[in-house]
CSV table of C-alpha atoms and ligand atoms in Angstrom, one decimal:
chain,number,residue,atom,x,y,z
A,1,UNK,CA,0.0,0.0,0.0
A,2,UNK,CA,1.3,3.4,-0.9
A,3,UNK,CA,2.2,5.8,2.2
A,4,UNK,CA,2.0,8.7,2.3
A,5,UNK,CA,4.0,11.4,4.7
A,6,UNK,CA,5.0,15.3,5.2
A,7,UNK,CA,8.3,17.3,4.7
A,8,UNK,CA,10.1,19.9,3.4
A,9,UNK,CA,12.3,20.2,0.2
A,10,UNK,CA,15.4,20.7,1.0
A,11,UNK,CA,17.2,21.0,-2.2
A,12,UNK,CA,16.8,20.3,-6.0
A,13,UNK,CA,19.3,18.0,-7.8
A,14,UNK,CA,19.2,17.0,-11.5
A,15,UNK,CA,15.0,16.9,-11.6
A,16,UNK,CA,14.9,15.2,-7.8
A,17,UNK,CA,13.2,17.3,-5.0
A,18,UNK,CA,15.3,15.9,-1.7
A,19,UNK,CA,12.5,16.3,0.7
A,20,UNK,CA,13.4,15.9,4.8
A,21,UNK,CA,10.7,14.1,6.4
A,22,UNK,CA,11.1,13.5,10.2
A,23,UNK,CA,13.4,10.3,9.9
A,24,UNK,CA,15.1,10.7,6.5
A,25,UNK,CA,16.0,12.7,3.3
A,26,UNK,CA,14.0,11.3,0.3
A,27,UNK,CA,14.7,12.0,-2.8
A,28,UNK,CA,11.3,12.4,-4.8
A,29,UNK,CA,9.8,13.1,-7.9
A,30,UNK,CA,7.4,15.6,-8.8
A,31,UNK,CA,4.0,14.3,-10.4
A,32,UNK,CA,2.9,15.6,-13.5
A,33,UNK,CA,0.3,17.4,-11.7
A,34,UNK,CA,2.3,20.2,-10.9
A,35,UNK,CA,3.3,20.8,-14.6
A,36,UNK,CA,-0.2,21.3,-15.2
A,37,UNK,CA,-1.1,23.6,-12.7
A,38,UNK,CA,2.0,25.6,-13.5
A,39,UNK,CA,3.1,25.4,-9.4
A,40,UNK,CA,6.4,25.0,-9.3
A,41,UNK,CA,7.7,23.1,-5.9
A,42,UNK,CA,10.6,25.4,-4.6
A,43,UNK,CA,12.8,24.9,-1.7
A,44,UNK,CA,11.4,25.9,1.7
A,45,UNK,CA,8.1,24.2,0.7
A,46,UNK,CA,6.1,21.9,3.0
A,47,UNK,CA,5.1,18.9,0.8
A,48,UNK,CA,3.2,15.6,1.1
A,49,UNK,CA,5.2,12.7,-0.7
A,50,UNK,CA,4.1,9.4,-1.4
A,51,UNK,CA,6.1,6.4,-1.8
A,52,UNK,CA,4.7,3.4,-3.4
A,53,UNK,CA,5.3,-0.2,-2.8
A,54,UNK,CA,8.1,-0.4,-4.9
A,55,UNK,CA,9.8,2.1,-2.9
A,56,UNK,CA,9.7,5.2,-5.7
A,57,UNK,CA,8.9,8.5,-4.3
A,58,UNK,CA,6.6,10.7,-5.5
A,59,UNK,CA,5.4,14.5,-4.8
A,60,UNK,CA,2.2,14.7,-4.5
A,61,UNK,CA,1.2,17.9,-2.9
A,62,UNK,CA,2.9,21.2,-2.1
A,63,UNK,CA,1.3,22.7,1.5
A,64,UNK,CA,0.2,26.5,1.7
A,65,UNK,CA,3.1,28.9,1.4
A,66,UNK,CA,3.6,31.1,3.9
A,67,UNK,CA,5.8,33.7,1.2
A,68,UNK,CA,8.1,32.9,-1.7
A,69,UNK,CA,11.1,35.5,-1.5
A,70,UNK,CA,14.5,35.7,-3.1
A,71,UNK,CA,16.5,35.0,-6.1
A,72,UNK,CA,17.0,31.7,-6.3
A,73,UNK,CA,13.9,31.9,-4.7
A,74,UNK,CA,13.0,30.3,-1.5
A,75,UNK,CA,9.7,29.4,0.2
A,76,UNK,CA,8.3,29.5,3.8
A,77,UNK,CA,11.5,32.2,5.0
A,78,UNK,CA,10.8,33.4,8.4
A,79,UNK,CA,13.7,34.9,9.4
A,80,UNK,CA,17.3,37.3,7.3
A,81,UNK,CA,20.1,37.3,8.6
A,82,UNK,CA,21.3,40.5,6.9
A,83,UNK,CA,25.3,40.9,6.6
A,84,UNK,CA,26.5,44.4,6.8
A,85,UNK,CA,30.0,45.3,6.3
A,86,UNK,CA,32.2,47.7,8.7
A,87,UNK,CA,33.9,48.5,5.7
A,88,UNK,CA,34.6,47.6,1.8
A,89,UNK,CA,31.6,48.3,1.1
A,90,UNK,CA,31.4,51.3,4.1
A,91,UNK,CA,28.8,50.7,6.3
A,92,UNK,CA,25.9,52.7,5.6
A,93,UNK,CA,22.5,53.6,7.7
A,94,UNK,CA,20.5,54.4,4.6
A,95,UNK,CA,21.4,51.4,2.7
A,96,UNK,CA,20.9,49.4,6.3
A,97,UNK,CA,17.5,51.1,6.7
A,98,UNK,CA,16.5,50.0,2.9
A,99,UNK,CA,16.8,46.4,4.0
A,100,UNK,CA,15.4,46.8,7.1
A,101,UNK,CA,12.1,48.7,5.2
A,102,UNK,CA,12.2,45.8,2.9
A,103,UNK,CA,11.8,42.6,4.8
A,104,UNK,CA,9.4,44.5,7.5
A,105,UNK,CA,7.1,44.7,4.2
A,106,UNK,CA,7.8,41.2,3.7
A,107,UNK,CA,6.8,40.6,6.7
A,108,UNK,CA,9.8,39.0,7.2
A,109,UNK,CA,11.9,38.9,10.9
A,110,UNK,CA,15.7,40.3,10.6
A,111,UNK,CA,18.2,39.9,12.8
A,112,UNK,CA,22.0,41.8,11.4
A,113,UNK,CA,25.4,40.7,11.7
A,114,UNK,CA,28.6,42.9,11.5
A,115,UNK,CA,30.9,42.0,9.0
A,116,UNK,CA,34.9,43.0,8.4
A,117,UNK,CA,34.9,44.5,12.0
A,118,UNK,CA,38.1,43.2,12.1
A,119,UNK,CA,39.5,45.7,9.0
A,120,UNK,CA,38.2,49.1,11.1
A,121,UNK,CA,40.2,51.0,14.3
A,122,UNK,CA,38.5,51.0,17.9
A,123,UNK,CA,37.3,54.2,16.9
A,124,UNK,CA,35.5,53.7,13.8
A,125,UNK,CA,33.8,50.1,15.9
A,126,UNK,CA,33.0,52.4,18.5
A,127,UNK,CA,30.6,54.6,16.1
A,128,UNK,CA,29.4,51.8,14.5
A,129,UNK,CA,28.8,49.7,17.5
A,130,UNK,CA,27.0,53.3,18.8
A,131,UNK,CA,24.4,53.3,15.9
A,132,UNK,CA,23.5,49.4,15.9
A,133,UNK,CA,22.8,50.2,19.8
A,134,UNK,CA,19.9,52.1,18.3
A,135,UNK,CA,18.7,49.5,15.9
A,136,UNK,CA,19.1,46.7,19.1
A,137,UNK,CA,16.9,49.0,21.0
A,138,UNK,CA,14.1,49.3,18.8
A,139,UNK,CA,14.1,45.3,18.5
A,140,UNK,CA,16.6,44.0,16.4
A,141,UNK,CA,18.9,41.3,17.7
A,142,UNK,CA,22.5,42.0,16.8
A,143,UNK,CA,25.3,39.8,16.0
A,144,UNK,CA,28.6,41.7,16.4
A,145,UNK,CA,31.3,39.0,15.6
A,146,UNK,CA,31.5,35.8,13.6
A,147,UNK,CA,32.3,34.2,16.6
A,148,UNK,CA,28.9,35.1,18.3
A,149,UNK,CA,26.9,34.1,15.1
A,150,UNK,CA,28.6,30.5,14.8
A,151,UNK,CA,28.1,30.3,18.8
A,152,UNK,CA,24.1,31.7,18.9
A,153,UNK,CA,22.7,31.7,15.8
A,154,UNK,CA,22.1,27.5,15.6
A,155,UNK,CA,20.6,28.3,19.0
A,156,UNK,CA,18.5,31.0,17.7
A,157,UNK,CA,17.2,28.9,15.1
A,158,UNK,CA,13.8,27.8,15.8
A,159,UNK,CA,11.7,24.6,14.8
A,160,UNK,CA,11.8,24.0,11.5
A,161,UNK,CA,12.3,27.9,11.0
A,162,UNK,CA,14.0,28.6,7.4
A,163,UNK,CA,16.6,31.3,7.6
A,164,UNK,CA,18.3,32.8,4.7
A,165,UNK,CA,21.3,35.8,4.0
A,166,UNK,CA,21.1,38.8,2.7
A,167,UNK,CA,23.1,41.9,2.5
A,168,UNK,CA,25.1,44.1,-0.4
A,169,UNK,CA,27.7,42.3,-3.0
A,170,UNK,CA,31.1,41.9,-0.8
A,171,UNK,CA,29.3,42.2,2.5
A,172,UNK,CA,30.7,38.6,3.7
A,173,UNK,CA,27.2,36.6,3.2
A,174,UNK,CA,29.4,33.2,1.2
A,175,UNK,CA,31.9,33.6,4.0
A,176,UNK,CA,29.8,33.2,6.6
A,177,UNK,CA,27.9,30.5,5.1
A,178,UNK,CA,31.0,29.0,4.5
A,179,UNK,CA,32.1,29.3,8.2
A,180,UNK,CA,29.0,27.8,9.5
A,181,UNK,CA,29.1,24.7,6.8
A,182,UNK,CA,33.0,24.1,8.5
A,183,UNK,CA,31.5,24.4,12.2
A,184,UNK,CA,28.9,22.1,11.3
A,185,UNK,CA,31.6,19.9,9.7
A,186,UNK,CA,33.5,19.5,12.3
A,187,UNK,CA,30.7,19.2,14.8
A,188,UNK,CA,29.7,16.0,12.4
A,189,UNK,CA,32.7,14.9,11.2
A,190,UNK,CA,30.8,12.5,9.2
A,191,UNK,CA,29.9,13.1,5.4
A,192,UNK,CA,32.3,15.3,3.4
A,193,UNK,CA,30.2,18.3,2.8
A,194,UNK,CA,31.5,20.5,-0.3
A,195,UNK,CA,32.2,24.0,1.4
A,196,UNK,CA,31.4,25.8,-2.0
A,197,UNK,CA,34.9,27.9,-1.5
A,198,UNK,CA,34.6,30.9,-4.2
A,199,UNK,CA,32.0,31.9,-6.4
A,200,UNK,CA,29.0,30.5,-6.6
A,201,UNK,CA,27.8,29.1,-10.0
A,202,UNK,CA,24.7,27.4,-9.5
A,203,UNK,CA,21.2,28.5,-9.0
A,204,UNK,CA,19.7,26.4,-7.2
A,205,UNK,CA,19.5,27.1,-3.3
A,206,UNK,CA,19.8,24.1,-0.7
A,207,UNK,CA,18.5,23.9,3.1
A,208,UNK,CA,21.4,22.4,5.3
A,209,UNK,CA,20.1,22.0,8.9
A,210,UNK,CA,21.1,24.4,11.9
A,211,UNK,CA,20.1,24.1,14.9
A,212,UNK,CA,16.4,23.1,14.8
A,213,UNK,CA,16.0,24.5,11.8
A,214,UNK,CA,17.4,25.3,8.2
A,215,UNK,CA,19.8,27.7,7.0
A,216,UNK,CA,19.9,28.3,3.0
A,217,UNK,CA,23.6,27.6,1.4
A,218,UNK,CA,22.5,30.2,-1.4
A,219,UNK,CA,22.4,34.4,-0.4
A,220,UNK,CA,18.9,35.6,-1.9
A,221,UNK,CA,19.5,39.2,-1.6
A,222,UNK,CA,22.4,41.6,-2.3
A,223,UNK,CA,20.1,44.0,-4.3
A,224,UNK,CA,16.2,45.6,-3.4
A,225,UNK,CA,13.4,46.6,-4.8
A,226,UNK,CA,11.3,49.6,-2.8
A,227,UNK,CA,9.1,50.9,-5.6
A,228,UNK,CA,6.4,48.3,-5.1
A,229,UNK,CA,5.4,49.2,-1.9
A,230,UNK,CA,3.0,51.6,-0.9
A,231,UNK,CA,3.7,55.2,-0.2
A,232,UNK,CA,1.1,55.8,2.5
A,233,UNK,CA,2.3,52.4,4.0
A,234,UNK,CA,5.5,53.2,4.1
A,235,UNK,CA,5.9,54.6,7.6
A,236,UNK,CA,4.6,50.9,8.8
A,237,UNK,CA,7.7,49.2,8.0
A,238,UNK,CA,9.4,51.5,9.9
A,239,UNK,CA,9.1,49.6,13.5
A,240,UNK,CA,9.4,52.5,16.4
A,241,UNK,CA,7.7,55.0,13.8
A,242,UNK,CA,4.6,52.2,13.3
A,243,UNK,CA,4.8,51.7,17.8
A,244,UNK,CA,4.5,55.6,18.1
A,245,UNK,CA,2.1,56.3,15.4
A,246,UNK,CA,-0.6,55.3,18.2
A,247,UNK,CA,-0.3,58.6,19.8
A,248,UNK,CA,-0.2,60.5,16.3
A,249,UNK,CA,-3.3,63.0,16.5
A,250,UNK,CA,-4.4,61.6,13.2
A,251,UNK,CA,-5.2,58.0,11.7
A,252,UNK,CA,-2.8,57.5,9.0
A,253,UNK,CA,-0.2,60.1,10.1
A,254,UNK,CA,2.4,60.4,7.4
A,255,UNK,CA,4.7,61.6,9.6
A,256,UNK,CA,5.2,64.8,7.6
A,257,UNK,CA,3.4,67.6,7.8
A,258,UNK,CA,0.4,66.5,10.3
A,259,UNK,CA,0.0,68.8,13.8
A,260,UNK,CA,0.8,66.5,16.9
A,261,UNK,CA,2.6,64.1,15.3
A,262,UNK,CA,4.2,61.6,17.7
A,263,UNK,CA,7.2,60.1,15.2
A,264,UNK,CA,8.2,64.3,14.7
A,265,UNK,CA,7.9,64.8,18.2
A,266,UNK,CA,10.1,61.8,19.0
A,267,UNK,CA,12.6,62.9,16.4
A,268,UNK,CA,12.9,66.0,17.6
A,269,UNK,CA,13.8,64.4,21.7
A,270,UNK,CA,16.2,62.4,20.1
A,271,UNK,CA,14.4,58.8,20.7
A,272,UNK,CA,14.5,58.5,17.2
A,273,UNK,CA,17.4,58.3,15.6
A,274,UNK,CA,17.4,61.7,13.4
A,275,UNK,CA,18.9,59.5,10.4
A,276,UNK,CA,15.9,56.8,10.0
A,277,UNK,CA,13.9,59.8,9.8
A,278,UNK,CA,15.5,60.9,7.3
A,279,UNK,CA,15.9,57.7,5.4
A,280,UNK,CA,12.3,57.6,5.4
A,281,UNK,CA,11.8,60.7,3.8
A,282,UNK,CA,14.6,59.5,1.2
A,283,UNK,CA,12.5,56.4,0.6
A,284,UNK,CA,9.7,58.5,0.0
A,285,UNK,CA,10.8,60.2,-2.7
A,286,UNK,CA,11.7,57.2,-4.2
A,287,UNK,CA,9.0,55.7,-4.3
A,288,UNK,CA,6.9,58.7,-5.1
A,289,UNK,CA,9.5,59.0,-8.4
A,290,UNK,CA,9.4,54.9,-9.2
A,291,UNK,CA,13.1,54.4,-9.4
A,292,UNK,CA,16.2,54.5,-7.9
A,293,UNK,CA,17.9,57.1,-6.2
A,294,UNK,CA,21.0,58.4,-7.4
A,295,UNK,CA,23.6,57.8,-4.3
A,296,UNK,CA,22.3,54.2,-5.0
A,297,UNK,CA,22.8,53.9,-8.6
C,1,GTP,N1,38.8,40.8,7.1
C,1,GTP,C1,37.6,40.2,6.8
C,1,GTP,N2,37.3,39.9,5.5
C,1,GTP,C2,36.0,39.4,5.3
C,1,GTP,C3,35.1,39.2,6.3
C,1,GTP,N3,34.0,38.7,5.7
C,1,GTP,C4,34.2,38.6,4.4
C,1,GTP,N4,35.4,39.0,4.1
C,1,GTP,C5,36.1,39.2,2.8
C,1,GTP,O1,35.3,40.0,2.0
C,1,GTP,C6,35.2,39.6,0.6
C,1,GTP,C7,33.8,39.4,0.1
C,1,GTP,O2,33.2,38.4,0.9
C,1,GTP,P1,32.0,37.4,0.3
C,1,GTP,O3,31.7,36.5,1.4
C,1,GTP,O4,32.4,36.9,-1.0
C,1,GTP,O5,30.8,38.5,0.1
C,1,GTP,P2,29.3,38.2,-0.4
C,1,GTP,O6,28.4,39.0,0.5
C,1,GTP,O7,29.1,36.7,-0.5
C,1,GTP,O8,29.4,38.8,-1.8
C,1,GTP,P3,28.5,38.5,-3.2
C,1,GTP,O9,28.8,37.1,-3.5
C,1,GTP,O10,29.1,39.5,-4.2
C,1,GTP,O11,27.1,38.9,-2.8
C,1,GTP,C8,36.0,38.3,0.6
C,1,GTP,O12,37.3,38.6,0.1
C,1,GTP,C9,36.1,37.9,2.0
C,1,GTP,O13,37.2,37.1,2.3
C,1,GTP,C10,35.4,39.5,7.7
C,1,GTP,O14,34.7,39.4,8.6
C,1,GTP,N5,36.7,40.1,7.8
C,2,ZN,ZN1,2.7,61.0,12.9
């Protein structure tokens, strides 16, 4: 009798959807079905597999998605791990506050890690440690060493939670992927897992398990897209300005030109930070213009 049982794919080799169920990787095949309907089963997916009596696998159903984000693109993310460099590329608030603006409209969690703080003085750490104090305050769990990702990050990993990198080309996302594939390794010390040293060539992202959950081996994000979003929704992705909006005098404050607005008020105090302000209004502008803006191009 045919059996039939849940997982997740995991990766996508030569036609083959590997899918983890809760005792072992199978390596399945997708049904015609699917051609059909023009769904295309993507890693991160929850699926129902069947195998038959003779043992082949088959795909028969792809679960609800929760989002499908990324290039290679991924299903089911719940949490970024955004890289951002001390230096080469120079760390920047507005391009840290264009991720930040980005997943929030994904409505997807972000936690940062500090790359090449290794290549700065005390000095220069000191100012950039100052302003990710800020972004720790208003929620954001940061990782300020390599160290304290390898050591926290498996443990920060929850059930079956799918987390994937982002950040700018040259940020550090490979090495760090890299890294943890040679912790895990070693942890292991069992199958010879490539370590993808170098560029990468292929396409196709793959899940490889941390902690409880899955980490992808593929960055999905080093460029991003703002102009889809909303103008007057904007402000919502920005989390302390979305927190204080309650006390705004109006529904729907913009944050701009509205009497007794709480986010101006705020700025103005100094409890929020004067530069995600005016990243904000930046973000505006581009999205009120559909394009680019010219320090990013
Ligand atoms: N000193 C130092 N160098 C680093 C660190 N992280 C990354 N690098 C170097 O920075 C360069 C770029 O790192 P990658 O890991 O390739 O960056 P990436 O984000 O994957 O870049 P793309 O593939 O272009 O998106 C490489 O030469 C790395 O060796 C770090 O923490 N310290
Ligand atoms: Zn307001």
């Amino acid at each position: 009798m045919a059996k039939n049982t849940q997982g997740i794919i995991t990766g996508l080799i030569a036609g083959f959807y590997d899918v983890q169920t809760k005792s072992r990787v199978v390596r399945t095949r997708a049904r015609g079905v699917f051609r059909k309907n023009k769904l295309k089963p993507t890693v991160g997916d929850h699926v129902e597999i069947q195998i038959d009596d003779q043992g082949t696998s088959y795909l028969v159903k792809v679960l609800p998605r929760k989002n499908l984000i990324g290039r290679p693109a991924l299903a089911n993310v719940d949490h970024i791990l955004l890289v951002i460099s001390a230096v080469e590329p120079d760390f920047s608030l507005p391009l840290l506050d264009r991720f930040l603006t980005f997943f929030s409209w994904q409505n997807v969690a972000v936690s940062i890690y500090l790359s090449k703080s290794d290549l700065v003085n005390s000095e220069e750490l000191a100012d950039i440690n100052e302003n990710l104090a800020y972004y720790q305050k208003i929620g954001y769990e940061i990782y300020l060493s390599q160290e304290a990702v390898s050591k926290t990050l498996p443990v920060n990993i929850g059930f079956e939670q799918i987390w994937t990198l982002a950040g700018q080309s040259g940020a550090g996302k490979s090495t760090l992927i890299n890294s943890l594939k040679e912790d895990l390794a070693q942890k292991t010390a069992a199958i010879s897992t490539s370590l993808n040293r170098g560029k990468h060539t292929t396409r196709t992202v793959q899940l490889f398990k941390l902690g409880n959950g899955y980490l992808a081996d593929t960055p999905g994000f080093s460029a991003i897209d703002l102009t889809p979003i909303k103008l007057n929704q904007l402000c919502d992705y920005f989390i302390e300005f979305k927190k204080a909006s309650q006390n705004c005098k109006f529904r729907g404050c913009q944050h701009i030109n509205e009497p007794k607005c709480e986010v101006k008020q705020l700025v103005a105090e100094g409890q929020i930070k004067k530069s995600r302000y005016e990243n904000y209004l930046l973000m505006r502008k581009e999205i009120e213009n559909g394009r680019l803006p010219e320090y990013l191009k």
